[in-house]
Amino acid sequence: MKKYAILSLLLASCCYFPVRAQSGIAEVLKSIEANNKTLQAGQQLNESQKLEAKTGKFLPNPTVELNQLWADRNVGGNSYEFAAVQSFDFPTTYFNKNKLSKLKINTADHQYAVTRQEILLKAQQTCQEIIYLRKQHALLEKRLHNAEQLEQLYRERLALGDANQMEYNKIQLEKVNANNASRRNAAALRAQLELLQSLNGGLPIEFSDTAYAMPTALPAYEELESAYLAADPNLKSLNSESESAQREIKVNRALTLPKFDLGYRRNGGSSETLNGFRIGMSIPLWENRNTVKQAKAKAEYAVLNLEDNTQTLKATLRDLYLQAQALETSCNEYAQTISMQRTEDLLNRALISGQISMVDYFVEISLLYDSIQNYLDVEKEYQNVMAQLLQYQL
């Protein structure tokens, strides 16, 4: 397997795909994380959600009252009443509200992490698509150059009567096909580069890689699954929501307990002034009816939703893992097979010397180009699957 991997690397870097100076996907991801508009908006939303989570956990505003009473003019004795009152819930309510606030803040952070991971994964796969298209471009350029050389040669041979028109027409058709494929590749590459710039907040970004980074070896599935489930921000968010729902049960239970009023009261008039205090208590009969039942139902949903998402993620990981294993095997097989194929130069010499016919030549050259293209497709798909398996590391 190591031998095939080396052959694959040599094929990618030397035979068909020259490597330029690389700026690196990691640097691109750092730039996109700093400039992406969706992430910038997500940060503001995250801050808003945190501030919202901190509201509602404090004491209600105190109440200040002033009542002025006027007596009949003939009797006299006007009076007034002043009161300053502070209401508060049962003390355990504030403890549970503080705990709930922290859990909601954690949920907001995890939800932002989900958005961040999605954007960075998209950016990474866009970079991989750009690398794929540049590799394909190198192949198409080589194919076009080869067709142009053959066309010039057979034009001369046709003028000398050493070739027939059908042979020359086939070469022209090959050149047209190569030109068409090259134009489509160039358009696709421009689109991906524009997408990468868009992900970078519309700012220009340099990415010059023409080869993938050395692929990370697939770890044992159990190890991968354990690491993924522990780091996945979506599961963390759902788990935090489940804990919040459990804490909301306690908050709603506390809210069914009596509420209290405590304050200062002063009565004054023309004759004497009275000072005192005020104590009040609300009797919880109707206002919070069914709130605990509602909180319990919400908590049960959160638990089931977490379990469902966990099982779905495990199934997805298993499927991706099996795909990665199959694609890795296919990459090695293509690398081994292509390394043993005859190159264009050998096929051209055989054609010119008459060792093979024009029909045999195009069968052989088409098989070679198709095999290399299939190799590029499999290699790109393998890179994309690996990116999904390892996205928890972003």
Coordinates of C-alpha atoms in Angstrom, one line a residue:
M1 CA 0.0 0.0 0.0
K2 CA 2.9 2.4 0.8
K3 CA 4.4 1.6 -2.6
Y4 CA 1.1 2.6 -4.3
A5 CA 0.8 5.8 -2.3
I6 CA 4.3 6.8 -3.4
L7 CA 3.4 6.0 -7.0
S8 CA 0.3 8.1 -6.6
L9 CA 2.2 11.1 -5.2
L10 CA 4.8 10.9 -8.0
L11 CA 2.1 10.7 -10.6
A12 CA 0.3 13.7 -9.2
S13 CA 3.4 15.9 -8.7
C14 CA 5.7 14.9 -11.6
C15 CA 3.9 13.3 -14.5
Y16 CA 0.9 15.5 -15.0
F17 CA 0.4 18.0 -12.2
P18 CA 3.3 20.4 -11.6
V19 CA 3.2 21.9 -8.0
R20 CA 3.4 25.6 -7.5
A21 CA 4.3 27.5 -4.3
Q22 CA 1.6 26.7 -1.8
S23 CA -0.2 29.2 0.4
G24 CA -2.0 26.4 2.4
I25 CA -5.6 25.6 3.2
A26 CA -5.0 26.4 6.9
E27 CA -4.1 30.0 6.1
V28 CA -7.2 30.3 3.9
L29 CA -9.4 29.0 6.7
K30 CA -7.9 31.5 9.1
S31 CA -8.7 34.3 6.7
I32 CA -12.2 33.2 6.1
E33 CA -12.9 32.8 9.8
A34 CA -11.9 36.4 10.3
N35 CA -13.7 37.9 7.2
N36 CA -16.7 35.7 6.5
K37 CA -19.9 37.8 6.7
T38 CA -22.0 34.9 7.9
L39 CA -19.6 34.3 10.8
Q40 CA -19.5 38.0 11.6
A41 CA -23.3 38.0 11.7
G42 CA -23.2 34.9 13.8
Q43 CA -20.9 36.5 16.3
Q44 CA -23.4 39.4 16.8
L45 CA -26.3 36.9 17.1
N46 CA -24.3 34.9 19.6
E47 CA -23.7 38.1 21.7
S48 CA -27.4 39.0 21.5
Q49 CA -28.4 35.5 22.6
K50 CA -26.0 35.7 25.6
L51 CA -27.4 39.0 26.6
E52 CA -30.9 37.6 26.3
A53 CA -29.9 34.7 28.5
K54 CA -28.8 37.1 31.2
T55 CA -32.1 38.9 31.3
G56 CA -35.0 37.8 33.6
K57 CA -32.7 36.4 36.3
F58 CA -32.7 39.6 38.5
L59 CA -35.1 41.0 41.0
P60 CA -38.1 42.9 39.5
N61 CA -38.0 46.6 39.6
P62 CA -39.1 48.2 43.0
T63 CA -42.4 50.0 43.2
V64 CA -42.7 53.5 44.6
E65 CA -46.2 54.9 45.4
L66 CA -47.4 58.2 46.7
N67 CA -51.1 58.7 47.4
Q68 CA -52.5 62.2 48.3
L69 CA -55.9 62.5 50.1
W70 CA -57.8 65.7 50.5
A71 CA -60.4 66.2 53.2
D72 CA -63.4 68.5 53.1
R73 CA -62.4 72.1 53.4
N74 CA -64.6 72.6 56.5
V75 CA -63.1 69.5 58.2
G76 CA -59.5 69.8 57.1
G77 CA -56.9 67.1 57.8
N78 CA -55.4 66.3 54.4
S79 CA -53.3 63.2 54.4
Y80 CA -50.8 61.3 52.2
E81 CA -49.4 57.8 51.9
F82 CA -46.0 56.9 50.7
A83 CA -44.8 53.3 50.0
A84 CA -41.6 51.8 48.6
V85 CA -42.0 48.1 47.8
Q86 CA -39.7 45.4 46.5
S87 CA -41.2 42.1 45.1
F88 CA -39.2 38.9 44.8
D89 CA -39.8 35.3 44.0
F90 CA -39.1 32.4 46.2
P91 CA -35.3 32.4 46.9
T92 CA -34.6 29.1 45.1
T93 CA -35.9 30.7 41.9
Y94 CA -32.9 32.9 41.5
F95 CA -30.4 30.1 42.0
N96 CA -32.1 28.1 39.2
K97 CA -32.4 31.1 37.0
N98 CA -28.6 31.7 37.2
K99 CA -27.9 28.1 36.4
L100 CA -30.3 28.3 33.4
S101 CA -28.7 31.5 32.2
K102 CA -25.2 29.8 32.1
L103 CA -26.6 26.8 30.2
K104 CA -28.3 29.1 27.6
I105 CA -25.0 31.0 27.1
N106 CA -23.3 27.6 26.5
T107 CA -26.0 26.7 24.0
A108 CA -25.4 30.0 22.1
D109 CA -21.7 29.3 21.9
H110 CA -22.3 25.8 20.6
Q111 CA -24.7 27.1 18.0
Y112 CA -22.2 29.6 16.8
A113 CA -19.6 26.8 16.7
V114 CA -22.0 24.8 14.4
T115 CA -22.2 27.7 11.9
R116 CA -18.4 28.2 12.1
Q117 CA -17.7 24.5 11.4
E118 CA -20.2 24.5 8.4
I119 CA -18.5 27.6 6.9
L120 CA -15.0 26.3 7.3
L121 CA -15.9 22.8 6.0
K122 CA -17.4 24.5 2.9
A123 CA -14.2 26.6 2.5
Q124 CA -12.0 23.5 2.8
Q125 CA -14.0 21.6 0.3
T126 CA -13.9 24.6 -2.1
C127 CA -10.1 24.7 -1.8
Q128 CA -10.1 20.9 -2.6
E129 CA -12.3 21.6 -5.6
I130 CA -9.9 24.2 -6.8
I131 CA -6.9 21.8 -6.4
Y132 CA -8.9 19.2 -8.4
L133 CA -9.7 21.6 -11.2
R134 CA -6.0 22.8 -11.4
K135 CA -4.9 19.1 -11.6
Q136 CA -7.5 18.6 -14.3
H137 CA -6.3 21.8 -16.1
A138 CA -2.8 20.4 -16.2
L139 CA -4.1 17.2 -17.7
L140 CA -6.2 19.0 -20.3
E141 CA -3.4 21.3 -21.2
K142 CA -1.2 18.3 -21.9
R143 CA -4.0 16.7 -23.9
L144 CA -4.5 19.8 -25.9
H145 CA -0.8 20.3 -26.5
N146 CA -0.5 16.7 -27.7
A147 CA -3.4 17.2 -30.1
E148 CA -1.9 20.3 -31.5
Q149 CA 1.4 18.6 -32.1
L150 CA -0.3 15.7 -33.9
E151 CA -2.4 18.1 -36.0
Q152 CA 0.7 19.9 -37.2
L153 CA 2.5 16.7 -38.0
Y154 CA -0.5 15.2 -39.9
R155 CA -1.1 18.4 -41.8
E156 CA 2.4 18.1 -43.1
R157 CA 2.0 14.3 -43.8
L158 CA -1.4 15.0 -45.5
A159 CA 0.3 17.5 -47.8
L160 CA 2.9 14.9 -48.7
G161 CA 0.3 12.2 -49.3
D162 CA 1.7 10.2 -46.3
A163 CA -1.6 10.4 -44.4
N164 CA -5.3 10.4 -45.3
Q165 CA -8.1 12.9 -44.5
M166 CA -9.9 10.6 -42.1
E167 CA -6.8 10.4 -39.9
Y168 CA -6.4 14.2 -40.0
N169 CA -10.1 14.7 -39.2
K170 CA -9.9 12.4 -36.1
I171 CA -7.0 14.5 -34.8
Q172 CA -8.9 17.7 -35.4
L173 CA -11.9 16.3 -33.5
E174 CA -9.6 15.4 -30.6
K175 CA -8.3 19.0 -30.6
V176 CA -11.8 20.4 -30.5
N177 CA -12.8 18.1 -27.7
A178 CA -9.7 19.1 -25.7
N179 CA -10.3 22.8 -26.3
N180 CA -13.9 22.4 -25.1
A181 CA -13.0 20.5 -22.0
S182 CA -10.3 23.1 -21.2
R183 CA -12.8 26.0 -21.5
R184 CA -15.3 24.3 -19.2
N185 CA -12.5 23.6 -16.7
A186 CA -11.4 27.3 -16.8
A187 CA -15.0 28.4 -16.2
A188 CA -15.5 26.0 -13.3
L189 CA -12.2 27.1 -11.8
R190 CA -13.1 30.8 -12.0
A191 CA -16.5 30.0 -10.3
Q192 CA -14.7 28.2 -7.4
L193 CA -12.2 31.0 -7.0
E194 CA -15.1 33.5 -6.8
L195 CA -16.9 31.3 -4.3
L196 CA -13.7 31.3 -2.2
Q197 CA -13.5 35.1 -2.3
S198 CA -17.2 35.3 -1.4
L199 CA -16.5 33.1 1.6
N200 CA -13.7 35.5 2.6
G201 CA -16.2 38.3 2.8
G202 CA -15.7 39.5 -0.8
L203 CA -12.0 40.2 -0.1
P204 CA -9.3 38.9 -2.4
I205 CA -7.6 35.8 -1.1
E206 CA -4.5 34.0 -2.3
F207 CA -4.7 30.3 -2.8
S208 CA -2.2 28.7 -5.1
D209 CA -2.1 25.0 -4.1
T210 CA -2.1 22.5 -6.9
A211 CA -1.7 19.3 -4.7
Y212 CA -3.6 18.0 -1.7
A213 CA -1.9 17.7 1.6
M214 CA -0.7 14.3 2.5
P215 CA -3.9 12.4 3.5
T216 CA -4.3 11.6 7.2
A217 CA -4.3 7.9 7.9
L218 CA -7.8 6.6 8.8
P219 CA -7.9 5.9 12.5
A220 CA -9.8 2.9 13.9
Y221 CA -13.5 3.6 13.6
E222 CA -14.2 3.4 17.3
E223 CA -11.5 6.0 18.0
L224 CA -12.8 8.3 15.3
E225 CA -16.4 7.9 16.4
S226 CA -15.5 8.7 20.1
A227 CA -13.5 11.8 19.1
Y228 CA -16.2 13.0 16.7
L229 CA -19.1 12.6 19.1
A230 CA -17.1 14.3 21.9
A231 CA -16.2 17.3 19.8
D232 CA -19.3 17.8 17.5
P233 CA -20.7 21.2 18.3
N234 CA -24.2 20.2 17.2
L235 CA -24.4 17.5 19.7
K236 CA -22.9 19.8 22.3
S237 CA -25.7 22.3 21.5
L238 CA -28.4 19.7 21.8
N239 CA -26.9 18.4 25.0
S240 CA -26.9 21.9 26.4
E241 CA -30.5 22.4 25.3
S242 CA -31.4 19.2 27.1
E243 CA -29.7 20.4 30.3
S244 CA -31.5 23.8 30.0
A245 CA -34.8 22.0 29.6
Q246 CA -34.1 20.0 32.8
R247 CA -33.2 23.2 34.6
E248 CA -36.4 25.0 33.4
I249 CA -38.4 22.3 35.2
K250 CA -36.8 23.5 38.5
V251 CA -37.3 27.1 37.6
N252 CA -41.0 26.6 36.9
R253 CA -41.4 24.6 40.1
A254 CA -39.9 27.5 42.0
L255 CA -42.2 29.9 40.3
T256 CA -45.2 27.9 41.6
L257 CA -44.1 28.8 45.2
P258 CA -45.3 32.0 46.9
K259 CA -43.9 35.4 45.9
F260 CA -43.3 38.1 48.4
D261 CA -43.5 41.9 48.8
L262 CA -41.3 43.7 51.3
G263 CA -41.3 47.5 51.7
Y264 CA -41.5 50.7 53.7
R265 CA -44.7 52.6 54.3
R266 CA -45.3 56.1 55.6
N267 CA -48.7 57.8 56.3
G268 CA -48.7 61.5 57.1
G269 CA -51.3 64.1 57.6
S270 CA -52.1 67.3 59.5
S271 CA -52.3 65.5 62.9
E272 CA -49.6 62.8 63.0
T273 CA -47.2 60.8 60.9
L274 CA -47.1 57.0 60.9
N275 CA -44.1 54.9 59.7
G276 CA -44.1 51.2 59.2
F277 CA -43.3 48.3 56.8
R278 CA -45.2 46.3 54.3
I279 CA -45.1 42.5 53.9
G280 CA -47.1 40.8 51.2
M281 CA -47.4 37.4 49.7
S282 CA -49.0 36.2 46.5
I283 CA -50.8 32.9 46.6
P284 CA -50.0 30.7 43.5
L285 CA -53.3 29.5 42.4
W286 CA -53.8 30.1 38.7
E287 CA -50.9 32.1 37.0
N288 CA -48.4 29.2 36.6
R289 CA -50.8 26.4 36.1
N290 CA -49.4 23.6 33.8
T291 CA -46.0 25.4 33.4
V292 CA -44.2 22.4 35.1
K293 CA -45.9 19.9 32.9
Q294 CA -45.0 22.0 29.8
A295 CA -41.3 22.1 31.0
K296 CA -41.3 18.3 31.5
A297 CA -42.6 17.7 28.0
K298 CA -40.0 20.1 26.6
A299 CA -37.3 18.3 28.5
E300 CA -38.4 14.9 27.3
Y301 CA -38.4 16.2 23.7
A302 CA -34.8 17.5 24.2
V303 CA -33.6 14.2 25.4
L304 CA -35.2 12.2 22.6
N305 CA -33.9 14.7 20.0
L306 CA -30.4 14.4 21.4
E307 CA -30.6 10.6 21.2
D308 CA -32.0 10.7 17.7
N309 CA -29.3 13.1 16.4
T310 CA -26.6 11.0 18.1
Q311 CA -27.8 7.8 16.4
T312 CA -28.1 9.6 13.0
L313 CA -24.6 11.0 13.3
K314 CA -23.2 7.5 14.2
A315 CA -24.9 6.0 11.0
T316 CA -23.5 8.9 8.9
L317 CA -20.0 8.5 10.3
R318 CA -20.1 4.7 9.6
D319 CA -21.2 5.3 6.0
L320 CA -18.5 8.0 5.4
Y321 CA -15.9 5.7 7.0
L322 CA -16.8 2.9 4.7
Q323 CA -16.7 5.3 1.7
A324 CA -13.3 6.5 2.7
Q325 CA -11.9 2.9 2.9
A326 CA -13.3 2.1 -0.5
L327 CA -12.0 5.3 -2.1
E328 CA -8.6 4.9 -0.5
T329 CA -8.3 1.4 -2.1
S330 CA -9.5 2.8 -5.5
C331 CA -6.9 5.6 -5.3
N332 CA -4.1 3.1 -4.8
E333 CA -5.4 0.8 -7.6
Y334 CA -5.5 3.7 -10.0
A335 CA -2.0 4.9 -9.0
Q336 CA -0.6 1.4 -9.6
T337 CA -2.4 1.0 -12.9
I338 CA -1.7 4.4 -14.4
S339 CA 2.0 4.2 -13.5
M340 CA 2.2 1.1 -15.8
Q341 CA 0.4 2.7 -18.8
R342 CA 2.2 4.0 -21.9
T343 CA 2.6 7.7 -22.0
E344 CA 1.6 10.0 -24.8
D345 CA 5.2 10.1 -26.1
L346 CA 5.4 6.4 -26.4
L347 CA 2.0 6.2 -28.1
N348 CA 2.9 9.1 -30.5
R349 CA 6.2 7.4 -31.5
A350 CA 4.3 4.1 -32.1
L351 CA 1.7 5.9 -34.2
I352 CA 4.2 7.8 -36.3
S353 CA 6.4 4.8 -36.9
G354 CA 3.3 2.8 -38.0
Q355 CA 3.5 0.3 -35.1
I356 CA -0.2 1.0 -34.3
S357 CA -3.1 2.3 -36.4
M358 CA -4.9 5.6 -35.8
V359 CA -7.8 3.7 -34.4
D360 CA -5.6 1.8 -31.9
Y361 CA -3.9 5.1 -31.0
F362 CA -7.1 6.8 -30.0
V363 CA -8.4 3.8 -28.1
E364 CA -5.1 3.8 -26.1
I365 CA -4.8 7.5 -25.6
S366 CA -8.5 7.8 -24.6
L367 CA -8.1 5.0 -22.1
L368 CA -5.1 6.8 -20.7
Y369 CA -6.8 10.1 -20.3
D370 CA -10.0 8.6 -19.0
S371 CA -8.1 6.6 -16.4
I372 CA -6.2 9.7 -15.2
Q373 CA -9.5 11.6 -15.1
N374 CA -11.2 8.9 -13.1
Y375 CA -8.2 8.9 -10.7
L376 CA -8.6 12.6 -10.2
D377 CA -12.3 12.1 -9.5
V378 CA -11.8 9.4 -7.0
E379 CA -9.0 11.3 -5.3
K380 CA -11.2 14.4 -5.0
E381 CA -14.1 12.4 -3.6
Y382 CA -11.7 10.8 -1.1
Q383 CA -10.4 14.2 0.0
N384 CA -14.0 15.4 0.5
V385 CA -15.1 12.4 2.5
M386 CA -12.0 12.7 4.7
A387 CA -12.8 16.4 5.2
Q388 CA -16.2 15.4 6.5
L389 CA -14.9 12.7 8.8
L390 CA -12.4 15.1 10.3
Q391 CA -14.5 18.3 10.4
Y392 CA -14.7 18.1 14.1
Q393 CA -11.1 19.2 14.2
L394 CA -11.8 22.5 12.5

